[in-house]
Amino acid sequence: MKKLSNTFIKYFVISLFLLMNINSIAQIDLFTKNDIAVVKEDSIEINKVIELSQLNKEIEYTDNLITKFDISSSQVNRNRDLIKHSDTVNKYIQKQGQEFFEFDMEHLSHYFLVNANYTWMRYYHELRNFQDNIQSQIRSIQTSQNVFVNNVSKWEKNLPNLNKSISNHIRYRVQNNINTSKKIIKEYDKELKSLIEIENDIINDIVYVERILSTIEHYTKLKRAKIFTKTDPSIFSLDYKDSFSGSIRGRIKLAYYENTKTFGYFFRKIEENFYAYALFIILLSVSLFILRRKYLKLGYDESNVGYKSIYRIFISKFYYIILAFAILSWTIIIPFTPLFINSILYLSILILILIIMSDVFDNLSKRITLIILILLIINNLELFAWYFGDYARLYLLLESSIAIGFIIPFVINSVKKDGIKNPNKTIGTYFNRATIFILILFIIAFIANIFGTLNLAIYILSFSAKFGSITIISYSFAKIFKNILQATLDVLYPKYPDLINNHGAKIIKKANSVINIIVVIAWGSGILQISEILTYMDAQFMEIFTAGISIGEFSFTFGSILLFVSIIYITLGLNKFIKNILEREVMVKKEMKRGSAAAISLTARILITFFGFTLALSATGIDMTRISIIAGALSVGIGFGLQNIVSNFVSGLILIYERPLQEGDTVEVGSLLGRVTNIGIRASNISTYDGAEVVVPNTNLVSNELINWTLSDKKKRQKVNIGVKYGTDPNLILKLLSEVCEEHPKILPSPAPLALFVGFGDSSLDFKVLFWVSFEDGLQTKSDINVAICNVLAEHNIEIPFPQVDLHVKDILGKEDESAEEAEIMAIEAKAIKKEKTATKEPKSAKALDLDGDGDGDGE
């Protein structure tokens, strides 16, 4: 947590510094809307005085405006198409609305209401998009019209002053341009009126659609409120014969028409999204195809980790996976697909899952998936049953009976095998409990249908059938994604072995966690949707996330705070990924200049940080104008309180881009010797050989003398001095020293080792051997060479002499006996003098101790 906090503070300072430089004195506001600037520009243009020197240039400008104006065929035809399209949409909406209100609202099925809500929401969004398109054209025409209005005003204001100085020909030309411009302005007015009329019709359609949506919402809430209420008679008291009118064939046609009548309109409206969908599927298919081909080239077998699962799912069922991805992507990318088509798509996905996972699922899982598929088909066919009146109740009874018949054997087997209360918390245990729970739900639906609690029975049958399908689909896609991830890492391993070895397990763990989180969120969202809790809670959630909080003049929402935190988290995650993976593992494998990877990495991280931080601030709704003003004020404070920070920041950039040192270099700064472990924005870390981690401000590395032992290469010269006794053959010594160096594997052959006879020492013949090694191997290699030299000298009985000093005593008198006698006399005299000094300084006591037994008591 502390590391994350420090990282956030560091990148916050970087972003703030960039903001300061962009808005250094806050005189130019880059974040202000253009409206004020446009108004100022228009007022300047109107009040502009036309000088005679600029007269012809202004006339040319007006002529070009008139020439570029094209309101004739293209614009008129476009507006006619809009009017025609508006009329078509209006008639279609009115027709669909009339058919909707012809139904008996009190007896509409739940499926019908859901499908109707889905359809009319699609109409609503399309009308809103149509309205936005019209408003965009209105704004565009207004902008073009304002250009002519301002130009005419400018000429009318300046023409009286110019009349005296221009010829009649020029005056006529100017007046003609003014008249033509006024006609163009009137044409623009006509187009604006036409577009406003079209927008008005669209708004009427929107109001009509909103009325229908309100009606659908009302009856949906009514059914939800009566879910535990008996709304229909019991199944035994129904009159089935008179419950519907017309023939069976006619009712089937009606059901088919009601559920497919919007297909043509839908497929005509998906063109824009369809191109994005097709492009996505093509890119996905090509990427997975290349991944599969490269994986097969590796020649893996069952001895490799994960091969069996990858082969069973991703390799052997590849084309089924592509088809499953295509169908699932359709449901995500193509909005408001008709509910009937969606039902078919989900059934198709479930069938594909059964094929894809056939070699992975055991027999029990296959049976469960097949049963879920059958129950889902039966539940989807329920939409036709509601067109046959009370016979639909019998269909519900059949549906719940089939479900109970399928599930009871599973429950009996699980109870016999594990008992009702199994203390072991395994997947099988949870599955058994879920099976019992689903069985109870189907029994409740069966009973509720019999006694007339119809809303509850419909709700349970729909929820139970779709619950199983969503669970199977979510689990299977999670399994597919994880196999694709493992296959990707296997393919990358030959090219980036260090990356996979160092970070492979961590990547898989984090990626699997992300996959699990996404799948759980998707699964939970699907469960909430089929349970209709999501629809019910949608407004409440939106209210929570859009609720405003004000602190002084600042206001923000919970949603904006969540978005801010998410953007910052993603930004820091991207920076960490670029630093640890791309820079240190991927880029180092490329043939790049030394230090280029760090420079590219830092540049990318600074840009990502700046834009991420700016985007996060914008997401909170904070006025960026205020931020720019604050940044401008802080830029003044840099000169006082933040000099060192900015200096270190700039020095960090110099270190990155000039590259006098890199991570891993061995440097010497003053008395500090160690290896660079990190080059930061403010400071760099140097790890000494004593184990200390020293934080050095970047300014010290740039301003002071820096010795980089590994800047151009990682070679270092080592030196060993040796001395042998006089009389030894120097040629032999040179030969032995050269052989010792040549035999050592870590000594570099170039430059070659060099043995030298240095000179004649006081007690030895002095030699020196020079050799080059890798910097990391220097100390150990020097130790090995010392040992080897010692051994080879011992083998050849060559001595390494001790330092010797010969002391010569000069005979001054020339006679040894006289010298001895003189020395004895001098010793006696010295003893006598010492006795006298002792007697003077320390008088004897009455009874002195005679320690030496000579009777004088002096102890000597």
Coordinates of N, CA and C in Angstrom, one line a residue, residues 277-411:
Y277 N -18.9 -5.0 -36.0 CA -19.0 -6.4 -35.6 C -18.2 -7.3 -36.5
A278 N -18.4 -7.1 -37.8 CA -17.7 -7.9 -38.8 C -16.2 -7.7 -38.7
L279 N -15.8 -6.5 -38.5 CA -14.3 -6.2 -38.4 C -13.8 -6.9 -37.2
F280 N -14.5 -6.8 -36.1 CA -14.0 -7.4 -34.8 C -13.9 -8.9 -35.0
I281 N -14.9 -9.6 -35.6 CA -14.9 -11.0 -35.8 C -13.7 -11.4 -36.7
I282 N -13.5 -10.7 -37.7 CA -12.4 -11.0 -38.7 C -11.1 -10.9 -37.9
L283 N -10.8 -9.9 -37.2 CA -9.6 -9.7 -36.5 C -9.4 -10.8 -35.4
L284 N -10.5 -11.1 -34.7 CA -10.4 -12.2 -33.7 C -10.1 -13.5 -34.3
S285 N -10.8 -13.8 -35.4 CA -10.6 -15.1 -36.1 C -9.2 -15.3 -36.6
V286 N -8.7 -14.2 -37.2 CA -7.3 -14.3 -37.8 C -6.3 -14.4 -36.6
S287 N -6.5 -13.7 -35.5 CA -5.6 -13.8 -34.4 C -5.6 -15.2 -33.8
L288 N -6.7 -15.7 -33.6 CA -6.8 -17.1 -33.0 C -6.3 -18.1 -33.9
F289 N -6.5 -17.9 -35.2 CA -6.0 -18.9 -36.2 C -4.5 -18.9 -36.2
I290 N -3.9 -17.7 -36.2 CA -2.4 -17.6 -36.1 C -1.9 -18.2 -34.8
L291 N -2.5 -18.0 -33.7 CA -2.1 -18.5 -32.4 C -2.2 -20.1 -32.5
R292 N -3.3 -20.6 -33.0 CA -3.4 -22.1 -33.1 C -2.3 -22.7 -34.0
R293 N -2.0 -22.0 -35.1 CA -1.0 -22.6 -36.1 C 0.4 -22.6 -35.4
K294 N 0.7 -21.5 -34.7 CA 2.0 -21.4 -34.0 C 2.1 -22.4 -32.9
Y295 N 1.0 -22.6 -32.2 CA 1.0 -23.6 -31.1 C 1.3 -25.0 -31.6
L296 N 0.6 -25.3 -32.8 CA 0.8 -26.7 -33.3 C 2.3 -26.9 -33.8
K297 N 2.9 -25.8 -34.2 CA 4.3 -25.9 -34.7 C 5.3 -26.2 -33.5
L298 N 4.9 -25.9 -32.3 CA 5.7 -26.2 -31.1 C 6.0 -27.7 -30.9
G299 N 5.0 -28.5 -31.4 CA 5.2 -30.0 -31.3 C 5.0 -30.5 -29.9
Y300 N 4.2 -29.8 -29.1 CA 4.0 -30.3 -27.7 C 3.2 -31.6 -27.7
D301 N 3.4 -32.3 -26.5 CA 2.6 -33.5 -26.3 C 2.0 -33.5 -24.9
E302 N 1.5 -34.6 -24.4 CA 0.8 -34.6 -23.1 C 1.8 -34.4 -22.0
S303 N 3.1 -34.5 -22.2 CA 4.1 -34.2 -21.1 C 4.1 -32.7 -20.8
N304 N 3.7 -31.9 -21.7 CA 3.7 -30.4 -21.4 C 2.5 -30.0 -20.6
V305 N 2.7 -29.0 -19.7 CA 1.7 -28.6 -18.8 C 0.6 -27.9 -19.6
G306 N -0.7 -28.4 -19.4 CA -1.8 -27.8 -20.0 C -2.1 -28.2 -21.4
Y307 N -1.3 -29.1 -22.0 CA -1.4 -29.5 -23.4 C -2.8 -30.2 -23.6
K308 N -3.1 -31.1 -22.7 CA -4.3 -31.9 -22.9 C -5.6 -31.0 -22.9
S309 N -5.7 -30.1 -22.0 CA -6.8 -29.2 -22.0 C -6.9 -28.3 -23.2
I310 N -5.7 -27.7 -23.6 CA -5.6 -26.9 -24.7 C -6.0 -27.6 -26.0
Y311 N -5.5 -28.8 -26.2 CA -5.8 -29.6 -27.4 C -7.3 -29.9 -27.4
R312 N -7.9 -30.4 -26.3 CA -9.3 -30.8 -26.3 C -10.2 -29.6 -26.6
I313 N -9.9 -28.4 -26.1 CA -10.8 -27.3 -26.3 C -10.4 -26.4 -27.5
F314 N -9.2 -25.9 -27.4 CA -8.8 -24.8 -28.4 C -8.4 -25.4 -29.7
I315 N -7.7 -26.5 -29.7 CA -7.1 -27.0 -31.0 C -8.2 -27.8 -31.7
S316 N -8.7 -28.8 -31.1 CA -9.7 -29.7 -31.8 C -11.0 -29.0 -32.1
K317 N -11.4 -28.1 -31.3 CA -12.8 -27.5 -31.5 C -12.6 -26.0 -31.9
F318 N -11.6 -25.7 -32.7 CA -11.3 -24.3 -33.0 C -12.4 -23.6 -33.7
Y319 N -13.0 -24.2 -34.7 CA -14.0 -23.5 -35.5 C -15.3 -23.4 -34.8
Y320 N -15.6 -24.3 -33.9 CA -16.8 -24.1 -33.0 C -16.6 -23.0 -32.1
I321 N -15.4 -22.8 -31.6 CA -15.1 -21.7 -30.7 C -15.2 -20.3 -31.5
I322 N -14.8 -20.3 -32.7 CA -14.9 -19.0 -33.5 C -16.4 -18.7 -33.7
L323 N -17.2 -19.7 -34.0 CA -18.6 -19.5 -34.1 C -19.3 -19.1 -32.8
A324 N -18.9 -19.7 -31.7 CA -19.4 -19.3 -30.4 C -19.1 -17.9 -30.1
F325 N -17.8 -17.5 -30.4 CA -17.4 -16.1 -30.1 C -18.2 -15.1 -31.0
A326 N -18.5 -15.5 -32.3 CA -19.2 -14.7 -33.2 C -20.6 -14.5 -32.7
I327 N -21.3 -15.5 -32.2 CA -22.7 -15.4 -31.7 C -22.7 -14.5 -30.4
L328 N -21.8 -14.8 -29.5 CA -21.7 -14.1 -28.3 C -21.4 -12.6 -28.5
S329 N -20.5 -12.3 -29.5 CA -20.2 -10.9 -29.8 C -21.4 -10.2 -30.4
W330 N -22.2 -10.9 -31.2 CA -23.4 -10.3 -31.7 C -24.3 -9.8 -30.6
T331 N -24.5 -10.6 -29.6 CA -25.4 -10.2 -28.5 C -24.9 -9.0 -27.7
I332 N -23.5 -8.7 -27.8 CA -22.9 -7.6 -27.1 C -22.8 -6.4 -28.0
I333 N -22.4 -6.5 -29.2 CA -22.1 -5.4 -30.1 C -23.4 -4.9 -30.8
I334 N -24.2 -5.8 -31.2 CA -25.5 -5.3 -31.9 C -26.5 -5.1 -30.9
P335 N -26.9 -3.8 -30.6 CA -27.9 -3.5 -29.6 C -29.3 -3.8 -30.0
F336 N -30.1 -4.1 -29.0 CA -31.6 -4.2 -29.2 C -31.9 -5.2 -30.3
T337 N -31.2 -6.4 -30.2 CA -31.6 -7.5 -31.1 C -33.0 -8.0 -30.6
P338 N -33.9 -8.3 -31.6 CA -35.2 -8.8 -31.2 C -35.1 -10.0 -30.2
L339 N -36.0 -10.1 -29.3 CA -35.9 -11.1 -28.2 C -36.0 -12.5 -28.8
F340 N -36.8 -12.7 -29.9 CA -36.9 -14.0 -30.5 C -35.5 -14.4 -31.1
I341 N -34.8 -13.5 -31.7 CA -33.5 -13.8 -32.3 C -32.5 -14.1 -31.2
N342 N -32.6 -13.3 -30.1 CA -31.7 -13.5 -29.0 C -31.9 -14.9 -28.4
S343 N -33.1 -15.3 -28.3 CA -33.4 -16.7 -27.8 C -32.7 -17.7 -28.6
I344 N -32.8 -17.6 -30.0 CA -32.2 -18.5 -30.9 C -30.7 -18.5 -30.7
L345 N -30.1 -17.3 -30.6 CA -28.7 -17.1 -30.4 C -28.2 -17.8 -29.2
Y346 N -28.9 -17.7 -28.1 CA -28.4 -18.3 -26.8 C -28.6 -19.8 -26.9
L347 N -29.6 -20.3 -27.6 CA -29.7 -21.7 -27.8 C -28.6 -22.3 -28.6
S348 N -28.2 -21.5 -29.6 CA -27.1 -21.9 -30.5 C -25.8 -21.9 -29.7
I349 N -25.6 -21.0 -28.8 CA -24.3 -20.9 -28.0 C -24.3 -22.2 -27.1
L350 N -25.4 -22.5 -26.5 CA -25.5 -23.7 -25.6 C -25.2 -25.0 -26.4
I351 N -25.7 -25.1 -27.6 CA -25.4 -26.3 -28.4 C -23.9 -26.3 -28.7
L352 N -23.3 -25.2 -29.1 CA -21.9 -25.1 -29.4 C -21.0 -25.4 -28.1
I353 N -21.5 -25.0 -27.0 CA -20.8 -25.3 -25.7 C -20.8 -26.8 -25.5
L354 N -21.9 -27.4 -25.8 CA -22.0 -28.9 -25.6 C -21.0 -29.6 -26.5
I355 N -20.7 -29.1 -27.7 CA -19.8 -29.7 -28.6 C -18.3 -29.3 -28.2
I356 N -18.1 -28.1 -27.9 CA -16.7 -27.7 -27.5 C -16.2 -28.4 -26.3
M357 N -17.1 -28.5 -25.3 CA -16.7 -29.1 -24.0 C -16.9 -30.6 -23.9
S358 N -17.2 -31.2 -25.0 CA -17.5 -32.6 -25.0 C -16.4 -33.5 -24.5
D359 N -15.1 -33.1 -24.8 CA -14.0 -33.9 -24.3 C -13.5 -33.5 -22.9
V360 N -14.1 -32.4 -22.4 CA -13.7 -32.0 -21.0 C -14.8 -32.3 -20.0
F361 N -16.1 -32.2 -20.4 CA -17.1 -32.5 -19.4 C -17.2 -34.1 -19.3
D362 N -17.5 -34.5 -18.0 CA -17.8 -35.9 -17.8 C -19.2 -36.2 -18.2
N363 N -19.6 -37.4 -18.1 CA -20.9 -37.8 -18.5 C -22.0 -37.1 -17.8
L364 N -21.8 -36.8 -16.5 CA -22.8 -36.1 -15.7 C -23.0 -34.7 -16.2
S365 N -21.8 -34.0 -16.4 CA -21.9 -32.6 -16.9 C -22.6 -32.6 -18.3
K366 N -22.3 -33.5 -19.1 CA -22.9 -33.5 -20.4 C -24.5 -33.7 -20.3
R367 N -24.9 -34.6 -19.4 CA -26.3 -34.8 -19.2 C -27.0 -33.6 -18.7
I368 N -26.3 -32.9 -17.8 CA -26.9 -31.7 -17.2 C -27.0 -30.6 -18.3
T369 N -26.0 -30.4 -19.1 CA -26.0 -29.4 -20.2 C -27.1 -29.7 -21.2
L370 N -27.3 -31.0 -21.5 CA -28.3 -31.4 -22.4 C -29.7 -31.2 -21.8
I371 N -29.9 -31.4 -20.5 CA -31.2 -31.2 -19.9 C -31.5 -29.7 -19.9
I372 N -30.5 -28.9 -19.5 CA -30.7 -27.4 -19.5 C -31.0 -26.9 -20.9
L373 N -30.4 -27.5 -22.0 CA -30.8 -27.1 -23.3 C -32.2 -27.4 -23.7
I374 N -32.6 -28.6 -23.3 CA -34.0 -29.0 -23.5 C -35.0 -28.1 -22.8
L375 N -34.7 -27.9 -21.5 CA -35.6 -27.0 -20.7 C -35.7 -25.6 -21.3
L376 N -34.5 -25.1 -21.8 CA -34.5 -23.8 -22.4 C -35.3 -23.7 -23.7
I377 N -35.3 -24.8 -24.5 CA -36.1 -24.8 -25.7 C -37.5 -24.8 -25.4
I378 N -37.9 -25.7 -24.4 CA -39.3 -25.7 -24.0 C -39.8 -24.4 -23.5
N379 N -39.0 -23.7 -22.7 CA -39.3 -22.4 -22.1 C -39.5 -21.3 -23.2
N380 N -38.6 -21.4 -24.3 CA -38.7 -20.4 -25.4 C -40.0 -20.7 -26.2
L381 N -40.4 -21.9 -26.4 CA -41.6 -22.2 -27.1 C -42.9 -21.8 -26.4
E382 N -42.7 -21.4 -25.2 CA -43.8 -20.9 -24.4 C -44.5 -19.7 -25.0
L383 N -43.7 -18.9 -25.7 CA -44.3 -17.7 -26.3 C -45.4 -18.0 -27.3
F384 N -45.4 -19.2 -28.0 CA -46.5 -19.6 -28.9 C -47.7 -20.1 -28.1
A385 N -47.5 -20.6 -26.9 CA -48.6 -21.2 -26.1 C -49.5 -20.1 -25.6
W386 N -49.0 -18.8 -25.4 CA -49.9 -17.8 -24.9 C -50.9 -17.3 -26.0
Y387 N -50.7 -17.7 -27.2 CA -51.7 -17.3 -28.2 C -52.9 -18.3 -28.3
F388 N -52.9 -19.2 -27.4 CA -53.9 -20.2 -27.3 C -54.7 -20.2 -26.0
G389 N -54.8 -19.0 -25.5 CA -55.6 -18.8 -24.3 C -55.2 -19.6 -23.1
D390 N -56.2 -20.3 -22.5 CA -55.9 -21.0 -21.2 C -55.2 -22.3 -21.5
Y391 N -55.0 -22.7 -22.7 CA -54.2 -23.9 -23.0 C -52.7 -23.7 -22.6
A392 N -52.4 -22.4 -22.5 CA -51.0 -22.1 -22.1 C -50.8 -22.6 -20.7
R393 N -51.8 -22.7 -19.8 CA -51.7 -23.2 -18.5 C -51.3 -24.6 -18.5
L394 N -51.8 -25.4 -19.4 CA -51.5 -26.8 -19.5 C -50.0 -26.9 -20.0
Y395 N -49.6 -26.0 -20.9 CA -48.2 -26.0 -21.4 C -47.3 -25.8 -20.2
L396 N -47.6 -24.8 -19.3 CA -46.8 -24.6 -18.2 C -46.7 -25.8 -17.3
L397 N -47.9 -26.5 -17.1 CA -47.9 -27.7 -16.3 C -47.0 -28.7 -16.9
L398 N -47.0 -28.9 -18.2 CA -46.1 -29.8 -18.9 C -44.7 -29.4 -18.7
E399 N -44.4 -28.2 -18.9 CA -43.0 -27.7 -18.7 C -42.4 -28.0 -17.4
S400 N -43.2 -27.7 -16.3 CA -42.7 -27.9 -14.9 C -42.6 -29.4 -14.7
S401 N -43.5 -30.2 -15.2 CA -43.5 -31.6 -15.0 C -42.2 -32.3 -15.6
I402 N -41.9 -31.9 -16.8 CA -40.7 -32.4 -17.5 C -39.5 -32.0 -16.7
A403 N -39.4 -30.8 -16.2 CA -38.2 -30.3 -15.5 C -38.1 -31.1 -14.2
I404 N -39.2 -31.4 -13.5 CA -39.2 -32.1 -12.2 C -38.7 -33.6 -12.5
G405 N -39.2 -34.1 -13.6 CA -38.8 -35.5 -14.0 C -37.4 -35.6 -14.3
F406 N -36.8 -34.6 -14.9 CA -35.3 -34.6 -15.2 C -34.5 -34.5 -14.0
I407 N -34.9 -33.7 -13.0 CA -34.1 -33.3 -11.9 C -34.1 -34.3 -10.8
I408 N -35.3 -34.9 -10.6 CA -35.4 -35.9 -9.4 C -34.3 -37.0 -9.4
P409 N -34.0 -37.6 -10.5 CA -32.9 -38.6 -10.5 C -31.6 -38.1 -10.0
F410 N -31.2 -36.9 -10.4 CA -30.0 -36.3 -9.9 C -30.0 -36.1 -8.4
V411 N -31.1 -35.6 -7.9 CA -31.3 -35.4 -6.4 C -31.2 -36.7 -5.7

